[in-house]
CSV table of N, CA and C in Angstrom, one decimal:
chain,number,residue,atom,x,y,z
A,210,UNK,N,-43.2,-51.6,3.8
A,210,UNK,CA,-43.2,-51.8,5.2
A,210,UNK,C,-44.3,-50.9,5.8
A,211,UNK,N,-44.8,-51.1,6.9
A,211,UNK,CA,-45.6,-50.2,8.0
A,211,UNK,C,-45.1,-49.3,8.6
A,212,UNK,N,-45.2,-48.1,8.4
A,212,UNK,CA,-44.5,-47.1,9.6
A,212,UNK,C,-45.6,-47.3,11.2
A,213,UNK,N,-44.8,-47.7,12.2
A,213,UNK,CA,-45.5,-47.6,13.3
A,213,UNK,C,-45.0,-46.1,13.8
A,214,UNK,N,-46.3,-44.8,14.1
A,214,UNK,CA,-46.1,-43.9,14.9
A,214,UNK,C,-46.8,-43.1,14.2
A,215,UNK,N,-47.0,-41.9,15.0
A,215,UNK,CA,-47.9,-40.7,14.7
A,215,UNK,C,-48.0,-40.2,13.3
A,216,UNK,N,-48.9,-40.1,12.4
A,216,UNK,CA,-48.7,-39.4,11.7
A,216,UNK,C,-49.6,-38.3,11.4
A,217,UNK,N,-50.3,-38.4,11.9
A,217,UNK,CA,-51.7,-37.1,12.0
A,217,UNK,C,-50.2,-35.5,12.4
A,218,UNK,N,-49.9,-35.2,12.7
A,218,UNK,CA,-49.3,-34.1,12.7
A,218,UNK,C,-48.6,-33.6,11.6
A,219,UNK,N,-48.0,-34.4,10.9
A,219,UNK,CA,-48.1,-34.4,9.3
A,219,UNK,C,-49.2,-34.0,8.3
A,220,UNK,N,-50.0,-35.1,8.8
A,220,UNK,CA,-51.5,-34.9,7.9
A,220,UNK,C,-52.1,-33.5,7.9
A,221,UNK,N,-52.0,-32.9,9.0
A,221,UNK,CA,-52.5,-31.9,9.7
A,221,UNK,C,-51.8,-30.7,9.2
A,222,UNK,N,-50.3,-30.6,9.1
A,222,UNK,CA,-49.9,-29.2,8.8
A,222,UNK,C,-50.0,-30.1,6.6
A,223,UNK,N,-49.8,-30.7,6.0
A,223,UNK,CA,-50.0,-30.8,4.9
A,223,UNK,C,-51.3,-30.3,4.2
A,224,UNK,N,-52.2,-30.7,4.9
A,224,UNK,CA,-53.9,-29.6,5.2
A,224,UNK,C,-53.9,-28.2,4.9
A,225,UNK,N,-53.1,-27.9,6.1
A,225,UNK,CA,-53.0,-26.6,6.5
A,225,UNK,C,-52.3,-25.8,5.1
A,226,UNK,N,-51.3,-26.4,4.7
A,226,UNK,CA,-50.6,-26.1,3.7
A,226,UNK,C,-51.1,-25.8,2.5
A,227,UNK,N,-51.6,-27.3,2.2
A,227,UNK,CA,-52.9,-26.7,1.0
A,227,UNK,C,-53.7,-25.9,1.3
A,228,UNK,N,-54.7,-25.9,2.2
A,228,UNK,CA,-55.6,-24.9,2.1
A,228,UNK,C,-55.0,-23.5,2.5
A,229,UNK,N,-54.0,-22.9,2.7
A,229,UNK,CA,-53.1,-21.7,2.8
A,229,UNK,C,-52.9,-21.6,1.2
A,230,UNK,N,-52.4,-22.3,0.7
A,230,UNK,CA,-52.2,-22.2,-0.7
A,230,UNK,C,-53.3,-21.6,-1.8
A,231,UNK,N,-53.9,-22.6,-1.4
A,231,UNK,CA,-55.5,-22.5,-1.7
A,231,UNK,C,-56.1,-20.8,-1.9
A,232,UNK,N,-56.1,-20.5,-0.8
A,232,UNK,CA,-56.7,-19.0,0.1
A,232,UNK,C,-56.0,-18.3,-0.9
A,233,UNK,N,-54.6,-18.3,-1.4
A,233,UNK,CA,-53.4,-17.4,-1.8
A,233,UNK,C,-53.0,-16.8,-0.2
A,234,UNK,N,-52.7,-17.5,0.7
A,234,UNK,CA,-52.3,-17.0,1.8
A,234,UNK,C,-50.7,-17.6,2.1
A,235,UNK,N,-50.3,-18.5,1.2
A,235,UNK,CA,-48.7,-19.0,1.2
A,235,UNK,C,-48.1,-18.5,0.4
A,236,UNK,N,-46.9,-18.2,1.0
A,236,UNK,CA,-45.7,-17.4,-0.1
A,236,UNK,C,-45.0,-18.4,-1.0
A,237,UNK,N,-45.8,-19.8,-1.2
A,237,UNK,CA,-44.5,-20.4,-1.9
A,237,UNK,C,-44.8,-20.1,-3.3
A,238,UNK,N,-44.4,-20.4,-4.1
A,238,UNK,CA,-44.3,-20.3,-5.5
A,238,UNK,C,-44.7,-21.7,-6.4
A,239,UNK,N,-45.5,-20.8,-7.5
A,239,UNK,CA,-46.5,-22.5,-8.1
A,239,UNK,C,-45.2,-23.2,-8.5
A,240,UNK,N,-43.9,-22.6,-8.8
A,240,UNK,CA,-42.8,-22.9,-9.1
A,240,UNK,C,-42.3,-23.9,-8.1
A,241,UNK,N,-42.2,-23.8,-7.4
A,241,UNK,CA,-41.6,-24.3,-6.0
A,241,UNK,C,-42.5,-25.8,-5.7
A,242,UNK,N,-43.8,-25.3,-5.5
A,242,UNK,CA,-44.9,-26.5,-5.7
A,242,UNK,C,-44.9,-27.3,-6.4
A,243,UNK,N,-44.5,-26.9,-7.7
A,243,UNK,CA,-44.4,-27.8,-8.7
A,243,UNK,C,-43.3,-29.0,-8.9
A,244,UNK,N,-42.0,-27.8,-8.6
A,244,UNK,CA,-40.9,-29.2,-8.3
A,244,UNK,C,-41.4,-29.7,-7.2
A,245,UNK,N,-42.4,-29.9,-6.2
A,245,UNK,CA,-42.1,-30.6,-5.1
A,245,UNK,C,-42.8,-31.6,-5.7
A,246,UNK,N,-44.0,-31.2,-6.0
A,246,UNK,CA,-44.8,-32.1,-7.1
A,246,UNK,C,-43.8,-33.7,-7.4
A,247,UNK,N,-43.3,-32.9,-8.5
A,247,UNK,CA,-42.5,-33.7,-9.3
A,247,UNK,C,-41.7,-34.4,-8.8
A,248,UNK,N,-40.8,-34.0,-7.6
A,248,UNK,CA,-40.3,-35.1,-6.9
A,248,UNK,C,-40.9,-36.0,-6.3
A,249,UNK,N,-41.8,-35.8,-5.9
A,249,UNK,CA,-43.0,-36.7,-5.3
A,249,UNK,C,-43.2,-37.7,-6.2
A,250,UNK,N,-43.9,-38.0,-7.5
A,250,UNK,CA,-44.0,-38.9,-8.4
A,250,UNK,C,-43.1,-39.0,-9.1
A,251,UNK,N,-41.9,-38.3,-9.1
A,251,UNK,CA,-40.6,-39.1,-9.7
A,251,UNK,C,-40.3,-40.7,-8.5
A,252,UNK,N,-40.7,-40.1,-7.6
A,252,UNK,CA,-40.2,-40.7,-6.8
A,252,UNK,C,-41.0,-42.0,-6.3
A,253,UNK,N,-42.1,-42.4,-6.7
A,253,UNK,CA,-43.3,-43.4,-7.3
A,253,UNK,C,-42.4,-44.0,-8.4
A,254,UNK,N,-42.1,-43.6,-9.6
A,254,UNK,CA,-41.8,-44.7,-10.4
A,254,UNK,C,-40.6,-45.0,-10.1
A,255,UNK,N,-39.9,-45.0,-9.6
A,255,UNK,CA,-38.3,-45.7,-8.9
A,255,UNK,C,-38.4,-47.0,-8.8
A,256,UNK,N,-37.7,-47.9,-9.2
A,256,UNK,CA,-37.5,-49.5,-8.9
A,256,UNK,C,-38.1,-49.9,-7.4
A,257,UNK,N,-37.1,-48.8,-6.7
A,257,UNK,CA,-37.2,-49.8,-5.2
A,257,UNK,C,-37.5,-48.2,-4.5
A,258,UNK,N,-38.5,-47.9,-3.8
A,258,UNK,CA,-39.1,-46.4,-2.9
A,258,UNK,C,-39.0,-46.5,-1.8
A,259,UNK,N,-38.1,-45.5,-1.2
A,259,UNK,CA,-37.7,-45.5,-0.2
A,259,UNK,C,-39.1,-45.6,1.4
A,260,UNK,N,-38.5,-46.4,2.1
A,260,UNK,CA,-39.6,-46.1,2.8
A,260,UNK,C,-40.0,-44.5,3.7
A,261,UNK,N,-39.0,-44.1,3.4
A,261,UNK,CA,-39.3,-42.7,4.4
A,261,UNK,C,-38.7,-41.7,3.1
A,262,UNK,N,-39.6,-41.3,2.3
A,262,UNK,CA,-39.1,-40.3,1.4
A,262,UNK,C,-38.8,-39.0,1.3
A,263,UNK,N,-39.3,-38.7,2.8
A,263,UNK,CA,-38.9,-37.2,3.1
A,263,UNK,C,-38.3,-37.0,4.2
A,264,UNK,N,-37.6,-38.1,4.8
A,264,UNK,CA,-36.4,-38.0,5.3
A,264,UNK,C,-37.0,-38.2,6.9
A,265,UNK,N,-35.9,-37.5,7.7
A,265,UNK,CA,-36.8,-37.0,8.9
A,265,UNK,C,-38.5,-36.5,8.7
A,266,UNK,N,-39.1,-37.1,10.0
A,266,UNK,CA,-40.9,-36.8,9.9
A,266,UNK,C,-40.3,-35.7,10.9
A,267,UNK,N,-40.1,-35.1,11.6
A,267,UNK,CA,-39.6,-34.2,12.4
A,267,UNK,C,-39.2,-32.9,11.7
A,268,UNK,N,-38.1,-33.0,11.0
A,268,UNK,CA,-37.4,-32.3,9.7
A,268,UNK,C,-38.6,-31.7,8.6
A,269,UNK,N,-39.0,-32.6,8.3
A,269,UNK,CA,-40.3,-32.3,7.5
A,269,UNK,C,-41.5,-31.5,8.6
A,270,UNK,N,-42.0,-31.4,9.3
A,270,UNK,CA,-43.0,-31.1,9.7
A,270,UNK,C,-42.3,-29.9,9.9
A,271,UNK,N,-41.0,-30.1,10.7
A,271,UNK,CA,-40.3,-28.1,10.8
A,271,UNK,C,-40.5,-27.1,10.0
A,272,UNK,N,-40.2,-28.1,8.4
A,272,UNK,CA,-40.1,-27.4,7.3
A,272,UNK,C,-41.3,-26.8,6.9
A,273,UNK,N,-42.3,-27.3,6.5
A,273,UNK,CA,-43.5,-27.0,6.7
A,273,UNK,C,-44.0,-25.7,7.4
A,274,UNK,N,-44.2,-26.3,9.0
A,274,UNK,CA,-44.6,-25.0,9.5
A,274,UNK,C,-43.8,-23.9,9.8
A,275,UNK,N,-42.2,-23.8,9.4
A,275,UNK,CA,-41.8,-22.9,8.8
A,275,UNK,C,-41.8,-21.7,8.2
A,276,UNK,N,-42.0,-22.9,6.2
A,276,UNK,CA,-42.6,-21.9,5.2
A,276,UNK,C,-44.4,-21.6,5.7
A,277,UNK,N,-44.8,-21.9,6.5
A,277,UNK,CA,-46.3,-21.4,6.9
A,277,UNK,C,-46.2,-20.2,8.0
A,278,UNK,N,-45.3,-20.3,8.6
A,278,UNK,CA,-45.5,-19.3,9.9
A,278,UNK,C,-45.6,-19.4,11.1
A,279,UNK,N,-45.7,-21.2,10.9
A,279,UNK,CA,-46.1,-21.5,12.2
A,279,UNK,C,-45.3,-22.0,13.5
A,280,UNK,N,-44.1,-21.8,13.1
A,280,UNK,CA,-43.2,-22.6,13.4
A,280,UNK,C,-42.7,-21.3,15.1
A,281,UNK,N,-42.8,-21.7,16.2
A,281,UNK,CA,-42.3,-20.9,17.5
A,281,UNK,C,-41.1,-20.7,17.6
A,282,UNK,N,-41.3,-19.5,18.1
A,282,UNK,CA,-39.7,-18.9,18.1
A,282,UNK,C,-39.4,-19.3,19.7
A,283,UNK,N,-38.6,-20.6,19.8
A,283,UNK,CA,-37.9,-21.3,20.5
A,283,UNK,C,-36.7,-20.0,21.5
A,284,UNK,N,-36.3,-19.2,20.6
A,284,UNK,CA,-35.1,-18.2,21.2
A,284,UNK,C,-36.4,-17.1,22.4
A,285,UNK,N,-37.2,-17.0,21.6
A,285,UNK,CA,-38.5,-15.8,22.3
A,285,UNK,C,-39.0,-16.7,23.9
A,286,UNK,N,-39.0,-17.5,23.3
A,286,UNK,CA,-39.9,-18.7,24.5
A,286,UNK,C,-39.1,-18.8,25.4
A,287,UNK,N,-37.6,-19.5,25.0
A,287,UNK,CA,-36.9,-19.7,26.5
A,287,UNK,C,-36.1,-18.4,27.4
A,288,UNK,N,-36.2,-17.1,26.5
A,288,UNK,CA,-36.1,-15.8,27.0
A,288,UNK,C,-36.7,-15.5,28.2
A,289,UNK,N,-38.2,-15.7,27.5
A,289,UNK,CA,-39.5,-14.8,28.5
A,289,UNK,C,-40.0,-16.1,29.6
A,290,UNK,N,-39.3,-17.5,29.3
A,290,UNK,CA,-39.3,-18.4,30.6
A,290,UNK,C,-37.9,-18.0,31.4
């Protein structure tokens, strides 16, 4: 199927991700990477692939800028508003 909707904000912190990695500026672990890896192309040879394999695009993007740092502290923001 086609996903209709944004997906550049994805693309964008996935970038960022790598190239953080890249740098040695991400705390993940080549371990951690690696199973993600592998889920990823386990998940290619499956019969039938899900169309949304990582679930929420929202969920996933959290997660992300997260483990990056990037992610606003929502509690700090509606404080100091």
């Amino acid at each position: 199927g086609v996903f209709k909707g944004l997906f550049f904000g994805i693309t964008e912190l996935q970038a960022k991700y790598a190239l953080q990695y890249l740098r040695g500026e991400n705390s993940s672990s080549s371990e951690a990477i690696q199973e993600s890896l592998n889920n990823q192309l386990n998940m290619r040879k499956l019969p039938t692939r899900p169309q949304f394999a990582n679930g929420s695009y929202v969920e996933y993007c959290e997660k992300l800028a997260r483990e990056m740092g990037m992610m606003p502290d929502f509690k700090e923001i509606n404080e100091r508003d």
